[in-house]
Amino acid sequence: MTVTAKNSKGTELFVGTASGVDADSYLDGVAQEQISDVSFPNSASHRFTPGDAKPEADIADRDWWISSDTGKTVAKTFDLDAEPQVLVIAPANSDDSLDGTTVSLQMRVKGVFALSLLGIAGTIILAGFSVFFFMRWWASRIRPPKKDVGPPNGSEPDSNDSGTGPGAGSSSGRDGRGTAADRTAKGEPGPATQPISTVQPDTAGHAPPRRRDLRNRRSFRAVTASVLGTGLVLSGCANMPIAKPSSPDTTPYERTAVRPGEAGKFMTNYTESLDKTLGDKGSDLDKIQAAPLIDHTRAQIQIADKAKQKLRAPNFTEVVAGSPNFTEYPMWFYAFGTADKKSTDGDKQLTQVMLVTRESASTDPLVRSASYIPTDQMPTLMADDSGAVEKGPEDFSEDLTTASGDVSSFLVDGKAKSGGPEGLKEGGFKGFRDYLGDLRDKDSGFDKVDVDCKPYEDLKFEDMTLSTENGAIGMGEVRCTLTIKAPSDYALDLGDTVEAVKTNDKEGDTIKVDTAHPYVLMKTGDELTAVATDWNVLSSKVE
């Protein structure tokens, strides 16, 4: 079927197809005319839904359109037996309206012309068949009366008849004798043989014979065969697969957060946007990131600017994405990108794990957390036929909550609790403990260094986990505050990193430094492992 929209006023139109969950979220609260049912050739069920004059975001900028086009005349052709989609027609410019727009639907159906010809032929044959039998019936009503060859029994002969009568003698032949019938009646013997031409049948009580009309019989057989043949052909055509229009469904359809093949596209777009933002010193960063990650990136931009360094986004050689199968916003998914060795420090190849959320179809995907794990520790995601990955089991969500407390405790005192996750004495966890050790060293000159750590609670990490081949994977973050006190006669100097993120210029002998510690928690069998490759300084202030 082809849906065509034309505007008589020259307004630029937009036509797009999308999954129902995206279209419904994007148009929620927006004034719209919904066509919910179509009955060919000239009937449609539709209703107007009041609301805002235009959507929150520009319609052409959305990344979830399955197909889209713009123009003063736009059209979309699709198979009626394809996967269900919602088709949206709107002004390309959100400040315009659909006044003067006409929408038409055309459907192409295979086999209709051939079946029409067969129907016409069948009708003609049946009409001829009916006329033929009617004429036969009518002809049978106009037969001539039967002819009688002799007088009926008991009737007197006519006075004009020859044979008997006053003064009449017997009929005789040339030889003066009577006929064979007369001689037989008189008992006289007849001749032994007679010429064939003289033998006459006895027609006194029978109708004269008629010759069969073989031509009519042949016509009858031909008509019967044609009718039967046409009936067989039509009966065979009755089962031909003919496309029939189905009612468009406007309810949400099941769809994954990242469709097959779109993970690489998302990571590429994100990397390009991040590179541009970093080059512009963080402008429009809130369009691609949200807390807690955006706090890390802003601090890194300040630190890099202080140190005269240039930041850049990592390049990925391989991308995988996983998300549960769901039918409504908000959405979330994990993206895994194997980083190019030139994009990260160290000898081991690393894979970046990103947690991405999307609140509605009018908003863009936002990366909420990002951390690295060694590529050789990357677990295998188990996706179903639709590409969806099962959520992590409930007990893993509980493990994630417990682990956040264990990580917080270790960052404070450096002691790994029995039964806690493995890996706390490595990577970014160890790096932070070493940094604390340097501050507390007697040669540092500081009187006192205290630390307080708590799990980050503004994002429910425990609600966003994925199952893997041998367990589950999730993310978490801990925030710490360092309180560093120096002797009153000492000048306080914590280096360029802490100075770059200072939020005040107050003079004092005490400084507070906020830090962030993102990590990835993985479960393999019954073993929990927490992985952190680094930690971040967020801000500092003097008291």
Coordinates of C-alpha atoms in Angstrom, one line a residue:
M1 CA 0.0 0.0 0.0
T2 CA 1.2 3.5 -0.7
V3 CA 0.3 6.5 1.5
T4 CA 0.7 9.8 -0.2
A5 CA 0.5 13.3 1.4
K6 CA 0.3 16.5 -0.6
N7 CA 0.1 20.1 0.6
S8 CA -1.7 22.7 -1.6
K9 CA 0.0 25.6 0.2
G10 CA 3.6 24.6 -0.5
T11 CA 4.4 23.6 3.1
E12 CA 7.3 21.2 3.4
L13 CA 6.0 17.9 4.8
F14 CA 7.7 15.1 6.7
V15 CA 6.8 11.4 6.5
G16 CA 8.4 8.8 8.7
T17 CA 7.8 5.2 10.0
A18 CA 8.7 4.1 13.5
S19 CA 8.0 1.6 16.2
G20 CA 4.8 2.3 18.1
V21 CA 6.7 2.8 21.4
D22 CA 8.8 5.6 19.9
A23 CA 5.9 7.3 18.0
D24 CA 3.6 7.2 21.0
S25 CA 6.2 8.6 23.4
Y26 CA 7.2 11.4 20.9
L27 CA 3.6 12.5 20.2
D28 CA 2.4 12.1 23.8
G29 CA 0.5 15.3 24.6
V30 CA 0.8 16.7 21.1
A31 CA -2.4 17.6 19.0
Q32 CA -2.8 14.9 16.4
E33 CA -5.3 13.2 14.0
Q34 CA -5.1 9.4 14.4
I35 CA -6.2 7.2 11.5
S36 CA -6.9 3.9 13.3
D37 CA -8.8 1.9 10.7
V38 CA -9.1 1.9 6.9
S39 CA -11.8 0.2 4.8
F40 CA -11.2 0.3 1.1
P41 CA -12.0 1.9 -1.1
N42 CA -13.3 5.1 0.6
S43 CA -13.7 4.8 4.3
A44 CA -11.4 5.5 7.2
S45 CA -11.8 5.7 11.0
H46 CA -10.0 8.6 12.6
R47 CA -10.2 10.8 15.7
F48 CA -8.6 14.1 16.8
T49 CA -6.6 14.2 20.0
P50 CA -6.1 17.7 21.5
G51 CA -2.8 18.8 22.9
D52 CA 0.3 21.0 22.3
A53 CA 0.8 22.6 18.9
K54 CA 4.1 20.8 18.3
P55 CA 6.5 18.2 19.9
E56 CA 9.3 19.0 22.2
A57 CA 12.1 18.2 19.7
D58 CA 12.4 18.7 15.9
I59 CA 10.9 15.7 14.2
A60 CA 13.6 15.2 11.6
D61 CA 16.4 15.0 14.2
R62 CA 15.1 11.9 15.9
D63 CA 17.4 8.9 15.5
W64 CA 14.7 6.2 15.9
W65 CA 12.9 6.7 12.5
I66 CA 13.0 3.5 10.6
S67 CA 12.5 5.5 7.3
S68 CA 11.8 9.1 6.6
D69 CA 11.5 11.6 3.8
T70 CA 10.6 15.3 3.3
G71 CA 9.1 17.3 0.5
K72 CA 5.9 19.1 -0.6
T73 CA 4.6 15.7 -1.7
V74 CA 5.8 12.7 0.3
A75 CA 4.9 9.0 0.0
K76 CA 5.6 5.8 1.7
T77 CA 5.0 2.3 0.2
F78 CA 5.1 -0.8 2.3
D79 CA 4.0 -4.4 2.3
L80 CA 0.8 -5.1 4.2
D81 CA 2.2 -8.3 5.7
A82 CA 5.4 -6.6 7.0
E83 CA 6.1 -5.9 10.6
P84 CA 3.7 -3.4 12.0
Q85 CA 4.8 0.3 12.1
V86 CA 3.3 3.7 12.8
L87 CA 3.4 6.1 10.0
V88 CA 3.6 9.8 10.9
I89 CA 2.9 12.8 8.7
A90 CA 3.8 16.2 10.0
P91 CA 5.2 19.6 8.8
A92 CA 8.9 19.4 8.4
N93 CA 9.2 22.8 10.2
S94 CA 7.6 22.6 13.6
D95 CA 6.3 26.2 13.3
D96 CA 4.2 25.2 10.2
S97 CA 0.9 23.4 10.2
L98 CA -0.8 20.7 8.1
D99 CA -3.4 23.1 6.7
G100 CA -4.0 22.2 3.1
T101 CA -2.7 18.7 3.4
T102 CA -4.5 15.8 1.7
V103 CA -3.6 12.2 2.6
S104 CA -4.5 9.4 0.1
L105 CA -4.1 5.6 0.3
Q106 CA -3.7 3.3 -2.7
M107 CA -3.4 -0.5 -2.6
R108 CA -2.0 -2.8 -5.3
V109 CA -3.5 -6.2 -5.3
K110 CA -2.0 -9.0 -7.5
G111 CA -4.4 -11.2 -9.5
V112 CA -7.4 -8.9 -9.5
F113 CA -7.3 -8.2 -13.3
A114 CA -6.9 -11.9 -14.2
L115 CA -9.7 -12.9 -11.8
S116 CA -11.9 -10.2 -13.3
L117 CA -11.3 -11.6 -16.8
L118 CA -12.1 -15.1 -15.6
G119 CA -15.3 -13.7 -13.9
I120 CA -16.4 -12.0 -17.1
A121 CA -15.8 -15.1 -19.1
G122 CA -17.6 -17.3 -16.7
T123 CA -20.6 -14.9 -16.7
I124 CA -20.8 -15.0 -20.5
I125 CA -20.6 -18.8 -20.6
L126 CA -23.2 -19.2 -17.9
A127 CA -25.5 -16.8 -19.8
G128 CA -25.0 -18.7 -23.0
F129 CA -25.7 -22.0 -21.2
S130 CA -28.9 -20.6 -19.8
V131 CA -30.1 -19.3 -23.2
F132 CA -29.3 -22.7 -24.8
F133 CA -31.4 -24.6 -22.3
F134 CA -34.2 -22.1 -22.6
M135 CA -34.3 -22.4 -26.4
R136 CA -34.4 -26.2 -26.1
W137 CA -37.2 -26.0 -23.7
W138 CA -39.1 -23.5 -25.9
A139 CA -38.6 -25.6 -29.0
S140 CA -40.0 -28.7 -27.3
R141 CA -43.3 -26.8 -26.8
I142 CA -44.0 -26.2 -30.5
R143 CA -43.9 -29.7 -32.0
P144 CA -46.3 -30.4 -34.9
P145 CA -49.3 -32.8 -34.2
K146 CA -49.0 -36.5 -35.1
K147 CA -50.2 -37.7 -38.5
D148 CA -52.9 -40.5 -38.8
V149 CA -52.6 -43.0 -41.8
G150 CA -56.0 -44.7 -41.4
P151 CA -59.4 -44.1 -39.9
P152 CA -59.8 -44.7 -36.3
N153 CA -61.3 -48.0 -35.2
G154 CA -65.1 -48.1 -35.5
S155 CA -65.2 -45.0 -37.8
E156 CA -66.9 -45.1 -41.2
P157 CA -64.9 -44.4 -44.3
D158 CA -65.4 -41.2 -46.1
S159 CA -67.7 -41.3 -49.1
N160 CA -64.9 -40.1 -51.3
D161 CA -62.6 -42.8 -50.3
S162 CA -61.8 -45.4 -52.9
G163 CA -62.0 -49.1 -52.1
T164 CA -65.6 -49.8 -51.0
G165 CA -68.8 -48.1 -51.7
P166 CA -71.9 -48.4 -53.9
G167 CA -70.9 -49.8 -57.2
A168 CA -67.3 -49.9 -56.2
G169 CA -65.3 -53.1 -56.8
S170 CA -62.0 -54.3 -55.4
S171 CA -58.9 -52.3 -56.3
S172 CA -56.8 -54.4 -58.7
G173 CA -53.4 -54.2 -60.2
R174 CA -52.4 -54.6 -63.8
D175 CA -53.0 -58.3 -63.7
G176 CA -56.6 -57.8 -62.4
R177 CA -55.9 -59.3 -59.0
G178 CA -56.3 -57.7 -55.7
T179 CA -53.4 -56.3 -53.5
A180 CA -51.4 -58.5 -51.1
A181 CA -53.4 -57.3 -48.1
D182 CA -56.7 -58.2 -49.9
R183 CA -55.4 -61.6 -50.8
T184 CA -54.2 -62.2 -47.3
A185 CA -57.6 -61.3 -46.0
K186 CA -59.2 -63.6 -48.5
G187 CA -56.8 -66.4 -47.7
E188 CA -55.0 -66.3 -51.0
P189 CA -51.3 -66.8 -51.0
G190 CA -49.1 -63.8 -51.8
P191 CA -45.8 -63.7 -53.6
A192 CA -42.8 -65.2 -51.9
T193 CA -40.8 -61.9 -52.2
Q194 CA -41.5 -58.2 -52.7
P195 CA -39.4 -55.3 -53.9
I196 CA -37.9 -53.3 -51.0
S197 CA -39.5 -50.2 -52.3
T198 CA -42.9 -51.6 -51.8
V199 CA -42.4 -52.6 -48.1
Q200 CA -44.1 -49.9 -46.0
P201 CA -44.1 -49.9 -42.2
D202 CA -47.3 -50.0 -40.3
T203 CA -47.7 -46.3 -39.3
A204 CA -51.2 -46.5 -38.2
G205 CA -50.6 -46.0 -34.4
H206 CA -47.1 -44.4 -34.3
A207 CA -45.6 -40.9 -34.7
P208 CA -43.3 -40.5 -37.6
P209 CA -39.6 -41.0 -36.8
R210 CA -37.3 -38.0 -36.4
R211 CA -33.6 -37.6 -37.1
R212 CA -31.4 -36.8 -34.0
D213 CA -29.8 -33.4 -34.1
L214 CA -26.1 -34.4 -33.4
R215 CA -25.0 -30.8 -33.8
N216 CA -27.1 -29.7 -30.8
R217 CA -25.7 -32.6 -28.8
R218 CA -22.1 -31.6 -29.6
S219 CA -22.9 -28.0 -28.6
F220 CA -24.3 -29.2 -25.3
R221 CA -21.2 -31.2 -24.5
A222 CA -19.0 -28.2 -25.4
V223 CA -20.9 -25.8 -23.1
T224 CA -20.9 -28.3 -20.2
A225 CA -17.2 -28.9 -20.6
S226 CA -16.6 -25.1 -20.7
V227 CA -18.7 -24.5 -17.6
L228 CA -17.0 -27.2 -15.7
G229 CA -13.6 -26.1 -16.8
T230 CA -14.3 -22.5 -15.8
G231 CA -15.6 -23.7 -12.4
L232 CA -12.4 -25.6 -11.8
V233 CA -10.2 -22.6 -12.8
L234 CA -12.2 -20.3 -10.5
S235 CA -12.1 -22.7 -7.6
G236 CA -8.3 -22.8 -8.0
C237 CA -8.0 -19.1 -8.1
A238 CA -10.1 -18.7 -5.0
N239 CA -7.1 -19.8 -2.9
M240 CA -4.7 -17.3 -4.5
P241 CA -2.9 -15.2 -1.9
I242 CA -4.4 -11.8 -2.3
A243 CA -3.2 -8.9 -0.1
K244 CA -5.9 -7.5 2.1
P245 CA -5.5 -4.3 4.1
S246 CA -5.1 -4.7 7.9
S247 CA -6.1 -2.2 10.5
P248 CA -3.1 0.0 11.6
D249 CA -2.4 -0.6 15.3
T250 CA -1.5 2.5 17.3
T251 CA -0.6 0.6 20.5
P252 CA 3.1 0.3 21.5
Y253 CA 5.1 -2.4 19.8
E254 CA 7.9 -4.5 21.4
R255 CA 11.3 -3.2 20.5
T256 CA 14.8 -3.3 22.0
A257 CA 16.7 -0.1 23.0
V258 CA 19.3 -0.7 20.4
R259 CA 18.2 -2.5 17.3
P260 CA 20.5 -5.0 15.6
G261 CA 23.3 -3.1 13.8
E262 CA 22.7 0.2 15.6
A263 CA 25.2 -0.3 18.5
G264 CA 28.1 0.6 16.2
K265 CA 26.2 3.6 14.9
F266 CA 25.4 4.8 18.5
M267 CA 29.1 4.5 19.6
T268 CA 30.3 6.3 16.5
N269 CA 27.9 9.2 16.9
Y270 CA 28.7 9.4 20.6
T271 CA 32.5 9.4 20.0
E272 CA 32.2 12.1 17.3
S273 CA 29.9 14.3 19.6
L274 CA 32.2 13.8 22.6
D275 CA 35.3 14.8 20.5
K276 CA 33.6 18.0 19.4
T277 CA 32.4 18.8 22.9
L278 CA 35.9 18.3 24.4
G279 CA 37.4 20.5 21.7
D280 CA 34.8 23.2 22.6
K281 CA 35.7 23.0 26.4
G282 CA 32.5 21.2 27.3
S283 CA 29.8 23.0 25.3
D284 CA 26.7 20.9 24.8
L285 CA 28.1 18.2 27.0
D286 CA 24.6 17.8 28.6
K287 CA 23.2 16.6 25.3
I288 CA 25.3 13.4 25.4
Q289 CA 26.0 12.8 29.1
A290 CA 24.2 13.0 32.4
A291 CA 25.1 12.5 36.1
P292 CA 27.2 10.9 37.4
L293 CA 29.5 10.7 34.3
I294 CA 29.0 14.4 33.3
D295 CA 30.6 15.4 36.6
H296 CA 33.7 13.4 35.8
T297 CA 34.0 14.8 32.3
R298 CA 33.6 18.4 33.3
A299 CA 36.4 18.0 35.9
Q300 CA 38.7 16.3 33.4
I301 CA 38.2 19.3 31.0
Q302 CA 39.2 21.7 33.7
I303 CA 42.2 19.6 34.7
A304 CA 43.4 19.2 31.1
D305 CA 43.0 23.0 30.5
K306 CA 45.1 23.7 33.6
A307 CA 47.8 21.3 32.5
K308 CA 47.7 22.5 28.8
Q309 CA 46.6 19.0 27.7
K310 CA 44.2 18.0 25.0
L311 CA 41.5 15.4 25.7
R312 CA 40.0 13.1 23.1
A313 CA 37.4 10.4 23.0
P314 CA 38.5 6.8 22.6
N315 CA 38.3 4.9 19.3
F316 CA 36.6 1.5 19.2
T317 CA 37.4 -1.5 17.2
E318 CA 34.5 -3.6 18.2
V319 CA 31.1 -2.7 19.7
V320 CA 28.4 -4.8 21.4
A321 CA 25.2 -3.6 23.0
G322 CA 22.7 -5.3 25.3
S323 CA 19.3 -4.4 26.7
P324 CA 16.2 -6.1 28.0
N325 CA 13.2 -6.3 25.7
F326 CA 10.6 -3.7 26.7
T327 CA 7.7 -1.7 25.4
E328 CA 7.9 1.7 27.1
Y329 CA 10.1 4.6 28.0
P330 CA 12.3 5.3 29.9
M331 CA 14.9 2.9 28.3
W332 CA 18.4 1.9 29.2
F333 CA 21.1 -0.3 27.7
Y334 CA 24.7 -1.2 28.1
A335 CA 27.2 -0.5 25.4
F336 CA 30.6 -2.3 25.3
G337 CA 33.4 -0.8 23.1
T338 CA 36.8 -2.5 22.7
A339 CA 39.1 0.5 22.7
D340 CA 42.0 0.9 20.2
K341 CA 45.3 0.3 22.1
K342 CA 46.3 3.9 21.2
S343 CA 43.3 5.2 23.0
T344 CA 44.2 4.0 26.5
D345 CA 47.3 3.8 28.6
G346 CA 49.0 0.6 29.6
D347 CA 49.9 -2.7 27.9
K348 CA 46.5 -4.4 28.2
Q349 CA 43.7 -3.8 25.8
L350 CA 40.7 -2.4 27.5
T351 CA 36.9 -2.4 26.9
Q352 CA 34.8 0.6 27.9
V353 CA 31.5 -0.2 29.5
M354 CA 28.9 2.4 29.3
L355 CA 25.4 2.6 30.9
V356 CA 23.0 4.6 28.6
T357 CA 19.5 5.8 29.4
R358 CA 16.8 7.5 27.4
E359 CA 13.8 9.1 29.1
S360 CA 11.6 9.6 26.1
A361 CA 11.5 9.6 22.3
S362 CA 11.9 13.4 22.4
T363 CA 15.2 13.2 24.2
D364 CA 18.6 11.9 23.1
P365 CA 20.4 8.9 24.7
L366 CA 22.5 10.0 27.6
V367 CA 25.6 8.1 28.8
R368 CA 25.3 7.9 32.6
S369 CA 28.4 5.9 33.6
A370 CA 31.5 4.8 31.9
S371 CA 34.4 2.6 33.1
Y372 CA 37.0 0.3 31.6
I373 CA 37.6 -3.4 32.1
P374 CA 40.4 -5.6 30.6
T375 CA 39.1 -6.9 27.3
D376 CA 39.9 -10.5 28.3
Q377 CA 37.4 -10.1 31.2
M378 CA 34.6 -9.1 28.9
P379 CA 31.7 -11.5 29.6
T380 CA 29.5 -13.0 26.8
L381 CA 26.0 -11.6 26.6
M382 CA 23.2 -14.0 25.9
A383 CA 20.6 -12.4 23.5
D384 CA 17.3 -14.0 22.3
D385 CA 16.0 -14.0 18.7
S386 CA 14.9 -10.4 19.0
G387 CA 18.3 -9.3 20.2
A388 CA 17.2 -8.7 23.8
V389 CA 19.3 -9.6 26.8
E390 CA 17.7 -10.8 30.0
K391 CA 18.0 -8.6 33.1
G392 CA 20.3 -9.8 35.9
P393 CA 18.7 -12.0 38.5
E394 CA 17.3 -10.4 41.7
D395 CA 20.1 -11.8 43.9
F396 CA 22.7 -10.0 41.7
S397 CA 20.9 -6.7 42.3
E398 CA 21.2 -7.4 46.0
D399 CA 24.9 -8.3 45.5
L400 CA 25.4 -4.9 43.7
T401 CA 23.9 -3.1 46.7
T402 CA 26.1 -5.0 49.1
A403 CA 29.2 -4.5 47.0
S404 CA 28.8 -0.7 46.9
G405 CA 29.1 -0.8 50.7
D406 CA 32.1 -3.0 50.5
V407 CA 33.8 -0.7 48.0
S408 CA 33.1 2.3 50.2
S409 CA 34.5 0.6 53.3
F410 CA 37.7 -0.5 51.4
L411 CA 38.3 3.0 50.1
V412 CA 38.2 4.3 53.7
D413 CA 40.3 1.8 55.5
G414 CA 41.9 -0.3 52.8
K415 CA 40.5 -3.6 54.3
A416 CA 38.6 -6.0 52.1
K417 CA 35.8 -7.6 53.9
S418 CA 35.5 -11.4 54.0
G419 CA 32.9 -12.4 51.4
G420 CA 33.2 -9.2 49.5
P421 CA 34.0 -8.8 45.8
E422 CA 37.4 -9.7 44.5
G423 CA 39.6 -7.0 42.8
L424 CA 39.4 -4.4 45.5
K425 CA 43.2 -4.4 46.0
E426 CA 43.8 -3.7 42.3
G427 CA 43.5 -1.0 39.7
G428 CA 41.7 2.2 40.6
F429 CA 40.9 1.1 44.1
K430 CA 44.5 0.5 44.9
G431 CA 45.5 3.8 43.1
F432 CA 43.2 5.8 45.4
R433 CA 44.6 4.0 48.5
D434 CA 48.1 4.8 47.4
Y435 CA 47.2 8.5 46.9
L436 CA 45.9 8.6 50.5
G437 CA 49.1 7.0 51.7
D438 CA 51.1 9.7 50.0
L439 CA 49.0 12.4 51.7
R440 CA 49.3 10.8 55.1
D441 CA 53.0 10.3 54.8
K442 CA 55.0 12.2 57.4
D443 CA 57.0 13.9 54.8
S444 CA 53.9 15.4 53.2
G445 CA 53.6 18.0 55.9
F446 CA 49.9 17.6 56.5
D447 CA 48.6 17.4 60.0
K448 CA 45.6 15.3 59.2
V449 CA 43.9 13.5 56.2
D450 CA 40.4 12.1 56.7
V451 CA 38.3 10.3 54.1
D452 CA 34.5 9.6 54.0
C453 CA 33.0 7.4 51.3
K454 CA 29.4 6.6 50.4
P455 CA 27.6 4.9 47.5
Y456 CA 26.2 7.2 44.8
E457 CA 22.5 7.0 45.2
D458 CA 21.0 9.4 42.6
L459 CA 21.0 6.7 39.9
K460 CA 19.6 3.2 40.7
F461 CA 22.4 1.0 39.4
E462 CA 20.8 -2.0 41.0
D463 CA 17.8 -1.8 38.7
M464 CA 19.9 -1.8 35.6
T465 CA 21.8 -5.1 35.3
L466 CA 22.2 -7.7 32.5
S467 CA 22.6 -11.5 32.6
T468 CA 25.7 -13.0 30.9
E469 CA 26.6 -16.5 29.8
N470 CA 27.9 -17.5 33.3
G471 CA 26.4 -14.8 35.5
A472 CA 25.6 -11.1 35.4
I473 CA 27.1 -7.6 35.0
G474 CA 26.3 -4.2 36.4
M475 CA 27.9 -0.9 37.3
G476 CA 28.2 1.2 40.4
E477 CA 29.9 4.3 41.8
V478 CA 31.2 5.5 45.1
R479 CA 31.8 9.2 46.1
C480 CA 34.4 10.1 48.6
T481 CA 35.4 13.4 50.3
L482 CA 38.9 14.0 51.5
T483 CA 39.5 16.5 54.3
I484 CA 43.1 17.6 54.3
K485 CA 44.4 19.9 57.1
A486 CA 47.8 21.6 56.9
P487 CA 49.7 23.5 59.6
S488 CA 48.8 27.1 59.8
D489 CA 52.4 28.2 58.9
Y490 CA 52.4 26.1 55.8
A491 CA 51.3 27.1 52.3
L492 CA 48.6 24.7 51.1
D493 CA 49.6 23.1 47.7
L494 CA 48.0 20.0 46.4
G495 CA 49.2 20.2 42.8
D496 CA 47.6 21.3 39.5
T497 CA 44.9 18.6 39.6
V498 CA 43.2 19.8 42.8
E499 CA 43.9 23.4 42.0
A500 CA 42.2 23.1 38.6
V501 CA 38.8 22.1 40.1
K502 CA 38.8 24.6 43.0
T503 CA 35.4 26.2 43.5
N504 CA 36.5 29.1 45.7
D505 CA 39.5 31.4 46.4
K506 CA 39.1 31.4 50.2
E507 CA 42.3 31.4 52.3
G508 CA 42.6 28.7 54.9
D509 CA 44.5 25.7 56.1
T510 CA 41.8 23.0 55.3
I511 CA 40.8 21.8 51.9
K512 CA 38.1 19.4 50.9
V513 CA 38.4 17.3 47.8
D514 CA 35.5 15.3 46.2
T515 CA 36.4 12.2 44.2
A516 CA 34.4 9.7 42.2
H517 CA 35.1 6.0 41.8
P518 CA 33.1 4.2 39.1
Y519 CA 33.5 0.4 38.8
V520 CA 32.0 -2.6 37.0
L521 CA 30.7 -5.5 39.1
M522 CA 30.7 -9.0 37.4
K523 CA 29.4 -12.3 38.7
T524 CA 30.8 -15.5 37.3
G525 CA 29.2 -18.5 39.0
D526 CA 29.3 -17.7 42.7
E527 CA 32.3 -15.3 42.4
L528 CA 31.9 -11.5 42.5
T529 CA 34.6 -9.3 41.0
A530 CA 34.7 -5.5 41.1
V531 CA 36.9 -3.8 38.4
A532 CA 38.0 -0.2 38.4
T533 CA 40.9 1.1 36.2
D534 CA 41.0 4.6 37.5
W535 CA 39.3 7.3 39.8
N536 CA 38.5 10.9 39.3
V537 CA 38.9 14.2 41.2
L538 CA 35.7 16.2 40.9
S539 CA 36.1 19.4 42.9
S540 CA 37.9 21.1 45.7
K541 CA 37.3 24.0 48.0
V542 CA 39.3 25.7 50.8
E543 CA 37.8 26.2 54.3

